[in-house]
Amino acid sequence: MISLNTLISELRMIGLVYSRKLNKLGVNTVGDLLYHIPRRYEDYSLQVKIKSLEKGVKVSVRGTITSIFNIYSKYGKKLQKAVLTDDTGNIEIIWYNQPYLITYLKANPDIIIAGEVKLFGSKLIFESPDYEIVNRSPIHTGRLVPIYPETSGLSSKWLRSRINTILNQLNPQISDLLSLEILNRYHLICEKEAISQIHFPDSFLKVEQARRKLSFNELFLFQVGNMLKQRAWKNQKVLLKFQTGKFPDKINAFIKRLPFKLTSDQKKAIEEIIADLGKDKPMNRLLEGEVGSGKTVVAAISLYLCHLNKCQGILMAPTEILARQHYDVICHYFQKFKIKTVLLTGNTKLDDNRWNIIIGTHALIYRSDIYSKVGLVIIDEQQRFGVEQRAKLRSKGSNPHLLTMTATPIPRTIALTLYSDLDMSILEEMPKGKINAKTWIIGNEKRESAYKWIEKQIKENKTQVFIVCPLIDISETLESVKSVKDEYQKLKDIIFPNLRIGLLHGQLSPKRKNLVLRDFSLQRLDILVTTPVVEVGIDIANASIIIIEGAERFGLSQLHQLRGRVGRRSQESFCLLFSDSKNERTLERLKYITTTFSGPKLAEIDLRLRGMGEIYGARQHGQGLFNFADLTDLVLIKESKEAADLILKEDPNLNGFPLLRDKLKQDKIQNIAQD
Ligand code: ADP
Ligand code: MG
């Protein structure tokens, strides 16, 4: 009997090689695999006879393979040419490089195929269709067929058949996070049904129901987590109390020296933070504002107030690159004040305790040598800061004030509901002076002239350029996607042989990444070719052009975040979206980004335009908060909050919800009963 906790490496049908590949995706257990959900569905539910096939339709056909043999292409590749026959006619099929099909299909000639009918010369054919032996419940043909996120070496077909076997033969127990009462009250399908339908849906309606259930789970978990955090907070006291009334002149003087005027949202956030810092209870505030809304200066002012109170302050960023960048900016702000600011990364030791501000990565939380006089901890770009981390901080001494900064582009009304149990400041208004990057969609035919224009911009205006490619390696299913490495070689050798080009992607060592970024920010490189890792928070002053390859593969809000990388110093800037897509719907969608410059609005449009059965969620938009839940679905957000309220009221320690307790523990929102 298997359970959701069974390791996939223990399943014979998966084997060592594939479990390693899955492990790389973070899939370790049967549960992980079942929650590895499709990105969309191919609709092959229409089954027709061969006689009525037409060009361009996506269909399934049942028939018998009456002939199949290898032929050789000009380049020595093997093609498999077959004929499928039913009682109305014949159609030709071509597969590429799958010679094993010859024996396989000769032994099993009765099959269903699924694919798009193509016109080849004057003949209709199927090119590389999916196929399976006639079967009572097909999974690759004759239905809505799940397509999983593309990963090299793991095909959707492979995943489908494994997941199907697990669900329908091994049949692990899938229990529900929610009570029957909640399921009924909010018209939710049960977890088992949701998982089964999300992989092998009976209809698009069922997909929606499944998605709604999985979204509800996420939102509910999030709400319960927030309520527990808030509860745990209630009775705490700071050790190092701040005097906030004493320093308004100094704070004002600091603000006056800034090279810009604060927005009213920034001012309000600072006021709210100052009010919190004056209390006995440690602050636990979330500062929410999209990329470029100016959170760093709010952090700097808070740190300054901390310093005025003779306390030390800590600022943590998710990566070393960002920590370094914060360090540069903060040092700049603090230049004229005698504030000793230290960048602490990796295993560096502190020489002494005579520092005022430490800046480093989130790993600082695990250091024990720095917390004795810390009055304020600021955490950048961290969505889930749990009670555990909090307790860790507290165990180290001072029970400091805490400010968490996040960049989820959501409208204020939604944010207020979503985070209603937390103290929150929102920066909705974008700083003035940031000019919107002119954005164009560039088809293949204009690529050449775009490259010429870019070279000219670099040479004449000494500007710098980001070129973003979607993936690192070409996977079998994604021949058309530019691999970042290939693109780098091509740009370097052929297109821009006279320019200085750097390469950045997630597989480089942190040290190498730092070096490349350093070179780019010191203008030792003209062009940085990169995967979307540049997305979070990087600030290259001089960059004013960003090119995004395969733009159709990104969500609008992700494109917007990427676009935010250029024009950081109010210079005129440009975003060129390269897309070979001829699909009208796709181009229609992309067009929005040429005219809309608000992150929350684009997030909303993204979700509105989401096609039937497409279930990509926030994470694929780079928002990172949820996998399924739409951040614009106010109704579901409200319902999940109501449900969380209800359950915590009836069962404050969640004794009747073991699975929920487990999940909260995994999310590090633990010690719920004790805290
Ligand atoms: P984020 O919220 O993404 O962390 P940053 O703090 O990096 O944004 O700010 C983005 C840019 O906007 C920085 O270059 C910063 O100097 C600038 N900035 C911040 N506040 C203002 C303001 N009130 N007016 C003009 N520019 C500002
Ligand atoms: Mg930032």
XYZ file of C-alpha atoms and ligand atoms in Angstrom:
703
model
C 0.000 0.000 0.000
C 1.496 3.328 -0.945
C 0.773 6.693 0.619
C 1.442 10.267 -0.402
C 4.635 10.061 1.620
C 6.013 7.054 -0.249
C 9.238 8.013 -1.976
C 9.025 7.855 -5.739
C 12.405 6.131 -5.800
C 10.640 3.161 -4.194
C 8.206 2.804 -7.078
C 9.377 0.260 -9.586
C 7.646 1.982 -12.506
C 9.748 5.095 -11.978
C 13.238 3.778 -11.483
C 16.465 5.442 -10.545
C 17.109 7.632 -13.560
C 13.675 9.148 -13.590
C 13.491 9.608 -9.845
C 16.658 11.648 -10.099
C 15.115 13.804 -12.789
C 12.009 14.258 -10.682
C 14.037 15.022 -7.569
C 15.601 17.873 -9.491
C 12.136 19.354 -9.901
C 11.542 19.016 -6.191
C 9.366 15.946 -6.680
C 10.412 13.394 -4.068
C 7.251 11.675 -2.924
C 4.104 10.290 -4.479
C 2.320 13.317 -3.065
C 4.756 15.685 -4.793
C 4.121 13.890 -8.079
C 0.350 14.088 -7.737
C 0.626 17.787 -7.005
C 2.853 18.295 -10.054
C -0.035 19.556 -12.057
C -0.591 20.167 -15.752
C -0.115 23.593 -17.182
C -2.889 23.202 -19.708
C -4.856 20.587 -21.638
C -4.895 19.584 -25.262
C -8.462 19.012 -26.325
C -8.483 15.718 -28.215
C -11.950 14.765 -27.095
C -13.342 14.981 -30.608
C -13.165 11.526 -32.234
C -13.794 11.352 -35.956
C -13.658 8.990 -38.897
C -10.797 9.382 -41.348
C -13.127 10.386 -44.181
C -14.245 13.536 -42.370
C -10.782 14.825 -41.365
C -9.974 18.424 -42.243
C -6.809 20.441 -42.136
C -6.056 22.219 -38.885
C -8.440 20.406 -36.544
C -7.234 18.679 -33.413
C -8.835 15.277 -33.195
C -8.495 11.671 -32.204
C -8.868 8.874 -34.733
C -9.300 5.194 -34.016
C -8.015 2.759 -36.582
C -5.563 0.042 -37.533
C -1.972 0.516 -38.636
C -1.900 -1.250 -42.003
C 1.647 -0.370 -42.972
C 4.708 1.045 -41.242
C 8.352 1.283 -42.325
C 11.502 3.396 -41.904
C 12.657 5.914 -44.453
C 15.806 8.003 -44.333
C 15.836 11.759 -44.578
C 18.454 13.765 -46.448
C 20.369 14.240 -43.213
C 20.436 10.553 -42.416
C 17.641 10.732 -39.833
C 15.150 7.907 -39.643
C 11.504 8.713 -40.233
C 8.692 6.277 -39.607
C 5.996 6.356 -42.196
C 2.724 4.615 -41.395
C -0.783 4.298 -42.732
C -3.785 4.280 -40.430
C -6.993 2.738 -41.763
C -10.577 2.746 -40.551
C -13.805 1.723 -42.271
C -13.958 5.047 -44.105
C -10.433 5.488 -45.460
C -6.674 5.848 -44.883
C -4.378 8.564 -43.599
C -0.622 8.796 -43.567
C 1.334 9.321 -40.344
C 4.932 10.429 -39.919
C 6.989 10.057 -36.783
C 10.572 11.210 -36.396
C 13.345 9.072 -35.058
C 11.271 6.483 -33.247
C 12.352 3.268 -34.998
C 11.040 1.141 -32.123
C 7.545 2.056 -33.293
C 7.943 -0.349 -36.203
C 7.911 -3.501 -34.110
C 5.666 -2.039 -31.473
C 2.888 -1.004 -33.817
C 3.180 -4.151 -35.926
C 2.471 -6.116 -32.783
C -0.251 -3.710 -31.627
C -1.874 -2.339 -34.772
C -5.204 -1.234 -33.255
C -4.595 2.239 -31.901
C -6.049 5.665 -31.300
C -4.001 8.612 -32.433
C -4.426 12.248 -31.453
C -2.997 15.342 -33.048
C -3.539 18.142 -35.468
C -4.354 17.277 -39.066
C -1.819 18.873 -41.411
C -1.722 19.461 -45.113
C 1.412 18.078 -46.761
C 1.429 18.950 -50.444
C -2.138 18.088 -51.320
C -2.377 15.270 -48.808
C -3.703 15.271 -45.236
C -1.309 13.729 -42.752
C -0.620 13.438 -39.042
C 2.847 14.502 -37.955
C 4.149 12.984 -34.718
C 0.696 12.386 -33.273
C 0.237 10.886 -29.831
C -0.910 7.292 -29.941
C -2.095 4.592 -27.642
C -3.433 1.100 -27.885
C -7.223 0.996 -27.884
C -8.222 0.959 -24.301
C -11.306 1.532 -22.213
C -10.012 4.638 -20.500
C -7.456 6.346 -22.709
C -5.100 8.935 -21.228
C -3.125 10.246 -24.214
C -5.915 10.470 -26.782
C -9.669 10.822 -27.163
C -10.091 13.226 -24.248
C -8.740 16.357 -22.590
C -5.087 15.440 -22.389
C -2.928 17.045 -19.683
C 0.231 18.878 -20.750
C 2.795 19.323 -17.989
C 5.333 22.121 -17.608
C 8.137 21.486 -20.061
C 11.243 19.982 -18.601
C 13.981 18.311 -20.532
C 13.911 14.565 -20.227
C 10.447 14.273 -18.694
C 7.759 14.148 -21.328
C 4.105 14.790 -20.656
C 3.396 11.308 -21.959
C 5.695 9.741 -19.409
C 4.223 11.769 -16.549
C 0.671 11.026 -17.649
C 1.093 7.297 -17.591
C 2.864 7.261 -14.210
C 0.342 9.553 -12.588
C -2.495 7.543 -14.078
C -1.103 4.300 -12.665
C -0.687 5.858 -9.239
C -4.203 7.260 -9.195
C -6.022 4.312 -10.671
C -4.049 1.254 -9.623
C -1.963 2.067 -6.573
C -4.756 4.245 -5.243
C -3.100 6.068 -2.333
C -5.275 7.654 0.293
C -5.741 11.370 -0.420
C -7.259 13.111 2.567
C -8.676 16.546 2.815
C -7.259 19.610 4.477
C -10.786 20.898 4.965
C -13.696 19.493 6.926
C -16.772 18.117 5.247
C -18.678 21.054 6.652
C -16.401 23.553 4.911
C -16.475 21.592 1.658
C -20.258 21.670 1.655
C -20.601 25.240 2.756
C -18.368 26.550 -0.038
C -19.401 24.012 -2.674
C -15.938 22.540 -2.990
C -15.142 19.117 -4.415
C -13.080 16.815 -2.220
C -9.323 16.590 -2.552
C -9.247 13.171 -4.156
C -11.687 14.255 -6.823
C -9.755 17.491 -7.357
C -6.461 15.690 -7.899
C -7.993 13.125 -10.178
C -9.784 15.775 -12.262
C -6.839 18.129 -12.467
C -4.827 15.375 -14.167
C -7.522 13.623 -16.155
C -10.510 15.951 -16.359
C -13.889 14.897 -17.715
C -14.504 18.448 -18.956
C -13.200 21.993 -18.686
C -15.863 22.619 -16.072
C -14.271 19.908 -13.941
C -10.872 21.555 -14.418
C -12.302 24.771 -13.032
C -13.815 22.975 -10.048
C -10.533 21.256 -9.328
C -8.597 24.477 -9.679
C -11.025 26.232 -7.373
C -10.537 23.565 -4.736
C -6.750 23.693 -4.929
C -6.839 27.500 -4.828
C -9.104 27.445 -1.815
C -6.675 25.122 -0.014
C -3.834 27.510 -0.630
C -5.698 30.623 0.396
C -7.135 28.912 3.444
C -3.724 27.698 4.551
C -2.336 31.173 4.041
C -5.130 32.750 6.081
C -4.848 30.262 8.946
C -1.089 30.811 8.945
C -1.511 34.561 9.172
C -4.023 34.305 11.984
C -1.745 32.031 13.959
C 1.188 34.347 13.416
C -0.855 37.234 14.643
C -2.006 35.264 17.673
C 1.543 34.303 18.519
C 2.489 37.936 18.333
C -0.029 39.287 20.764
C 1.765 38.928 24.065
C 5.298 39.629 23.035
C 7.456 42.446 24.302
C 10.509 44.113 22.827
C 13.607 44.241 24.981
C 15.124 47.329 23.414
C 12.445 49.939 23.435
C 12.618 52.750 20.889
C 12.066 56.412 21.595
C 10.363 57.566 18.463
C 9.102 60.977 19.518
C 12.602 62.195 20.219
C 13.943 62.263 16.693
C 11.491 63.837 14.249
C 13.953 66.597 13.313
C 16.689 64.173 12.533
C 14.380 61.993 10.470
C 13.110 65.022 8.587
C 16.633 66.185 7.918
C 17.464 62.752 6.570
C 14.458 62.856 4.279
C 15.371 66.347 3.068
C 18.752 65.155 1.925
C 17.309 62.446 -0.289
C 17.774 63.083 -4.010
C 13.990 62.879 -4.508
C 10.719 63.691 -2.773
C 8.986 60.803 -1.071
C 5.652 59.719 -2.492
C 2.689 60.083 -0.175
C 2.481 56.294 0.097
C 6.105 56.194 1.205
C 5.442 58.912 3.784
C 2.424 57.071 5.105
C 4.376 53.809 5.344
C 7.141 55.563 7.257
C 4.633 57.071 9.667
C 3.053 53.681 10.246
C 6.430 52.106 10.864
C 7.494 54.837 13.261
C 4.258 54.390 15.200
C 4.916 50.642 15.463
C 8.494 51.150 16.551
C 7.359 53.259 19.491
C 5.368 50.403 20.985
C 6.273 47.720 23.499
C 5.007 45.020 21.217
C 7.478 44.195 18.468
C 6.433 45.429 15.059
C 5.390 42.768 12.574
C 4.655 44.787 9.478
C 4.472 43.888 5.848
C 5.570 46.509 3.344
C 3.944 45.644 0.060
C 4.707 47.391 -3.209
C 5.500 46.332 -6.724
C 9.006 46.393 -8.132
C 10.272 49.963 -8.351
C 7.758 51.369 -5.892
C 10.600 52.491 -3.638
C 10.689 50.143 -0.677
C 14.415 50.450 -0.085
C 14.332 54.042 1.075
C 11.572 53.185 3.555
C 13.851 50.456 4.871
C 16.744 52.905 5.082
C 14.752 55.424 7.112
C 13.577 52.698 9.477
C 17.172 51.580 9.942
C 18.183 55.151 10.593
C 15.607 55.478 13.358
C 16.873 52.217 14.804
C 20.385 53.638 14.771
C 19.251 56.844 16.487
C 17.982 54.609 19.254
C 21.478 53.173 19.616
C 20.295 49.791 18.402
C 21.801 47.709 15.650
C 19.782 46.886 12.549
C 19.827 44.041 10.056
C 18.667 43.962 6.446
C 18.357 40.617 4.684
C 17.926 39.958 0.971
C 17.172 36.688 -0.828
C 20.447 36.541 -2.772
C 23.998 37.755 -2.381
C 23.619 39.882 -5.454
C 20.703 41.749 -3.986
C 22.384 42.022 -0.596
C 25.373 43.637 -2.267
C 23.108 45.994 -4.126
C 21.253 46.994 -0.963
C 24.596 47.522 0.663
C 25.691 49.961 -2.033
C 22.434 51.892 -1.875
C 22.235 52.037 1.913
C 25.882 53.065 2.207
C 25.127 55.839 -0.189
C 22.160 57.044 1.897
C 24.211 56.857 5.084
C 27.332 58.427 3.589
C 27.215 61.688 5.505
C 26.156 60.084 8.771
C 28.537 58.152 10.924
C 26.808 54.831 10.500
C 28.996 51.775 10.153
C 27.399 49.487 7.610
C 28.762 45.995 6.986
C 28.089 43.521 4.194
C 28.126 40.049 5.707
C 27.998 37.108 3.324
C 28.942 33.450 3.324
C 31.197 32.501 6.170
C 32.818 35.846 6.792
C 33.559 36.518 10.422
C 32.788 39.765 12.132
C 35.882 41.364 13.616
C 34.074 43.116 16.397
C 30.678 44.294 17.496
C 31.218 47.914 16.517
C 28.812 47.935 13.610
C 25.477 49.691 13.224
C 23.880 48.000 10.269
C 24.500 44.550 8.823
C 23.334 43.655 5.346
C 23.360 40.073 4.109
C 21.223 37.219 2.836
C 18.388 35.428 4.599
C 21.012 33.051 5.964
C 21.820 35.703 8.572
C 18.910 34.343 10.507
C 20.960 31.287 11.400
C 23.921 33.222 12.768
C 24.225 33.418 16.489
C 26.928 36.060 16.785
C 25.062 39.182 15.759
C 21.821 39.527 17.590
C 22.585 40.827 21.064
C 21.774 44.473 20.372
C 19.545 44.198 17.337
C 16.442 46.333 17.488
C 15.118 45.968 13.947
C 15.280 43.245 11.334
C 14.163 43.949 7.767
C 13.611 41.128 5.338
C 13.344 41.833 1.631
C 11.381 39.738 -0.859
C 10.405 37.077 1.596
C 6.855 35.874 1.317
C 6.671 33.420 4.084
C 8.372 34.467 7.225
C 7.030 32.049 9.762
C 6.785 31.710 13.468
C 9.799 29.427 13.365
C 12.120 32.061 11.938
C 10.578 34.544 14.287
C 11.231 32.245 17.241
C 14.761 31.778 15.994
C 15.293 35.513 16.092
C 13.767 35.764 19.503
C 15.870 32.945 20.889
C 18.905 34.968 19.917
C 18.192 37.780 22.250
C 16.470 41.000 21.632
C 13.071 40.074 20.154
C 13.486 42.771 17.537
C 10.969 44.673 15.464
C 10.360 43.073 12.123
C 9.598 44.571 8.734
C 9.007 42.245 5.781
C 9.015 43.638 2.260
C 7.301 41.914 -0.653
C 6.614 42.745 -4.263
C 3.400 40.991 -5.179
C 1.644 43.155 -7.745
C -1.877 43.090 -6.375
C -4.467 45.825 -6.099
C -4.992 47.428 -2.728
C -8.483 46.019 -2.124
C -7.213 42.500 -2.631
C -4.115 43.057 -0.538
C -6.181 44.371 2.342
C -8.382 41.291 2.320
C -5.595 38.831 1.731
C -3.438 40.192 4.515
C -6.204 41.444 6.753
C -4.697 39.769 9.790
C -1.314 41.364 9.378
C -0.214 44.955 9.781
C 0.497 46.197 6.327
C 1.702 49.285 4.514
C 1.153 49.499 0.787
C 3.127 51.482 -1.771
C 0.691 51.728 -4.630
C 1.760 55.017 -6.112
C 4.906 54.692 -8.212
C 7.661 57.283 -7.692
C 7.502 60.124 -10.158
C 10.278 60.450 -12.632
C 10.236 56.809 -13.594
C 9.429 57.001 -17.287
C 7.608 54.055 -18.775
C 9.813 52.016 -21.059
C 8.651 52.265 -24.665
C 7.545 48.766 -25.495
C 7.400 47.128 -28.934
C 6.573 43.703 -30.204
C 9.156 42.658 -32.785
C 8.413 39.900 -35.267
C 11.046 37.839 -37.026
C 11.156 40.117 -40.054
C 12.288 43.088 -37.967
C 14.892 41.281 -35.924
C 17.827 42.345 -38.111
C 17.012 46.009 -37.991
C 16.350 45.807 -34.260
C 19.854 44.421 -33.755
C 21.320 47.261 -35.825
C 19.404 49.809 -33.788
C 20.626 48.268 -30.538
C 24.243 48.340 -31.646
C 23.847 51.980 -32.519
C 22.282 52.779 -29.149
C 25.144 51.071 -27.352
C 27.793 52.826 -29.396
C 26.279 56.291 -29.428
C 24.593 56.480 -26.051
C 26.841 54.109 -24.086
C 23.744 52.362 -22.859
C 23.529 48.777 -21.645
C 21.205 46.020 -22.728
C 19.583 42.993 -21.124
C 18.699 40.104 -23.409
C 16.401 37.650 -21.627
C 15.874 34.094 -22.899
C 13.327 31.765 -21.360
C 15.232 28.533 -20.739
C 18.699 27.134 -20.219
C 18.747 23.966 -22.282
C 16.824 22.992 -25.339
C 14.484 20.218 -24.365
C 13.108 17.796 -26.896
C 9.695 19.357 -26.808
C 10.956 22.881 -27.073
C 13.132 22.965 -30.126
C 12.047 26.481 -30.905
C 12.962 27.983 -27.570
C 16.244 29.782 -27.609
C 18.603 28.328 -25.159
C 20.414 31.028 -23.339
C 23.814 29.494 -23.947
C 23.305 29.140 -27.671
C 21.932 32.615 -27.851
C 24.953 33.936 -26.026
C 27.343 32.247 -28.465
C 25.411 33.485 -31.448
C 25.227 37.070 -30.232
C 28.895 37.058 -29.319
C 30.263 35.414 -32.449
C 27.904 36.502 -35.171
C 25.627 39.384 -34.333
C 27.634 41.641 -32.045
C 31.274 40.516 -32.438
C 32.453 43.991 -31.475
C 30.505 44.326 -28.250
C 31.244 43.016 -24.777
C 28.707 40.369 -23.853
C 28.184 38.534 -20.563
C 26.166 35.461 -19.651
C 24.115 34.946 -16.486
C 21.949 31.976 -15.566
C 20.875 29.982 -12.560
C 23.413 27.206 -13.026
C 26.406 29.469 -12.484
C 28.023 29.458 -9.059
C 27.045 32.356 -6.800
C 30.590 33.654 -7.105
C 30.455 33.646 -10.885
C 27.033 35.316 -10.845
C 28.357 38.058 -8.632
C 31.305 38.653 -10.903
C 29.160 38.891 -14.011
C 26.740 41.298 -12.378
C 29.534 43.336 -10.990
C 31.062 43.638 -14.473
C 27.720 44.616 -15.883
C 27.033 47.241 -13.257
C 30.541 48.672 -13.671
C 29.847 48.956 -17.403
C 32.518 46.468 -18.347
C 29.862 44.669 -20.381
C 27.525 46.109 -22.988
C 25.033 43.282 -23.074
C 23.960 40.769 -20.467
C 22.372 37.624 -21.872
C 20.353 35.999 -19.132
C 17.519 33.732 -18.045
C 14.693 35.449 -16.187
C 16.775 35.397 -12.988
C 17.231 39.139 -13.406
C 13.638 39.447 -12.462
C 13.925 40.025 -8.771
C 15.185 43.386 -7.697
C 18.354 43.944 -9.712
C 19.228 47.580 -10.197
C 21.588 48.417 -13.053
C 21.629 52.198 -13.233
C 22.741 52.563 -16.816
C 20.649 49.877 -18.535
C 18.014 51.284 -20.815
C 17.123 48.486 -23.238
C 15.717 45.072 -22.477
C 15.023 42.446 -25.102
C 12.833 39.517 -24.220
C 13.115 36.482 -26.481
C 10.080 34.233 -26.834
C 8.003 36.931 -25.177
C 4.824 34.945 -25.782
C 6.027 32.418 -23.236
C 5.845 34.894 -20.366
C 2.879 36.207 -18.417
C 2.184 39.931 -18.773
C 3.056 40.751 -15.211
C 6.294 38.835 -15.538
C 7.123 40.840 -18.653
C 6.301 43.976 -16.718
C 8.641 43.008 -13.905
C 11.386 42.347 -16.427
C 10.713 45.662 -18.093
C 11.175 47.306 -14.698
C 14.886 46.425 -14.935
C 15.583 49.282 -17.332
C 15.288 53.030 -17.043
C 15.992 52.940 -13.321
C 17.372 56.480 -13.323
C 14.566 58.097 -15.273
C 16.423 57.822 -18.572
C 14.474 57.049 -21.724
C 14.220 53.283 -21.966
C 12.983 50.542 -24.275
C 11.554 47.075 -24.027
C 11.642 44.937 -27.168
C 9.496 41.840 -27.086
C 10.761 39.354 -29.668
C 8.118 36.906 -30.699
C 7.799 34.634 -33.705
C 4.247 33.804 -32.775
C 1.643 34.172 -35.481
C -1.169 33.278 -33.140
C -3.599 36.158 -33.023
C -4.733 35.554 -29.486
C -1.133 35.575 -28.316
C -0.295 38.794 -30.110
C -3.502 40.379 -28.841
C -2.439 39.480 -25.311
C 1.070 40.853 -25.764
C -0.315 44.111 -27.081
C -1.655 45.003 -23.645
C 1.828 45.423 -22.322
C 2.676 48.066 -24.881
C -0.023 50.330 -23.478
C -0.439 49.318 -19.822
C 2.175 50.135 -17.222
C 0.616 49.080 -13.946
C 1.687 45.756 -12.458
C -1.625 45.018 -10.730
C -3.590 45.860 -13.880
C -1.444 43.569 -15.988
C -1.812 40.809 -13.416
C -5.551 41.199 -13.718
C -5.467 41.120 -17.507
C -3.286 38.020 -17.378
C -5.869 36.244 -15.353
C -8.782 37.486 -17.396
C -7.174 36.262 -20.597
C -6.244 32.928 -19.168
C -7.607 30.435 -21.640
C -10.011 27.648 -20.854
C -8.243 24.967 -18.954
C -5.007 26.868 -18.565
C -4.135 26.587 -14.940
C -0.910 28.428 -14.629
C -1.107 30.535 -11.552
C 0.714 33.254 -9.779
C 4.011 31.411 -9.531
C 4.480 31.301 -13.259
C 3.903 35.001 -13.311
C 6.786 35.446 -10.979
C 4.551 36.498 -8.144
C 5.533 33.518 -6.131
C 2.845 33.625 -3.489
C 0.509 30.900 -4.712
C 0.545 28.081 -7.207
C -3.126 28.060 -8.104
C -4.953 30.931 -6.538
C -5.816 33.960 -8.652
C -4.834 37.043 -6.751
C -7.781 38.816 -8.300
C -10.422 36.385 -7.098
C -11.738 38.492 -4.253
C -14.719 36.224 -3.627
C -12.613 33.135 -3.078
C -10.159 35.094 -0.949
C -13.019 36.274 1.244
C -14.524 32.815 1.505
C -11.229 31.250 2.484
C -10.756 33.880 5.156
C -14.234 33.263 6.526
C -13.514 29.537 6.629
C -10.222 30.099 8.425
C -11.949 32.315 10.996
C -14.588 29.704 11.542
C -12.207 26.826 12.055
C -9.907 28.681 14.414
C -12.840 29.842 16.457
C -14.243 26.333 16.824
C -10.945 24.567 17.270
C -8.212 27.044 18.284
C -5.487 24.418 18.453
C -6.635 22.604 15.338
C -6.828 19.275 17.130
C -9.421 18.076 14.664
C -7.253 19.005 11.666
C -4.111 16.888 11.723
C -3.359 17.414 8.041
C -3.696 21.158 8.405
C -1.339 21.088 11.351
C 1.183 19.109 9.309
C 0.982 21.526 6.418
C 1.441 24.528 8.683
C 4.458 22.811 10.136
C 5.914 22.316 6.665
C 5.378 25.995 6.031
C 7.285 26.690 9.222
C 4.285 28.252 10.880
C 4.703 25.842 13.704
C 4.605 25.880 17.492
C 1.072 26.974 16.945
C -0.326 25.736 20.201
C 2.564 26.784 22.418
C 3.491 30.103 20.929
P 11.690 48.402 -4.872
O 10.397 48.730 -4.225
O 11.506 47.550 -6.083
O 12.693 47.822 -3.919
P 13.596 50.518 -5.033
O 13.582 50.852 -3.608
O 14.749 49.760 -5.572
O 12.247 49.779 -5.437
O 13.383 51.878 -5.851
C 13.413 51.914 -7.242
C 14.059 53.195 -7.727
O 13.219 54.294 -7.468
C 15.376 53.489 -7.054
O 16.273 53.887 -8.039
C 15.069 54.617 -6.089
O 16.167 55.452 -5.920
C 13.932 55.341 -6.793
N 12.981 56.013 -5.890
C 12.507 55.555 -4.712
N 11.626 56.428 -4.189
C 11.544 57.463 -5.047
C 10.808 58.696 -5.067
N 9.970 59.026 -4.086
N 10.985 59.499 -6.136
C 11.819 59.177 -7.139
N 12.538 58.054 -7.182
C 12.414 57.198 -6.150
Mg 13.765 46.026 -3.777
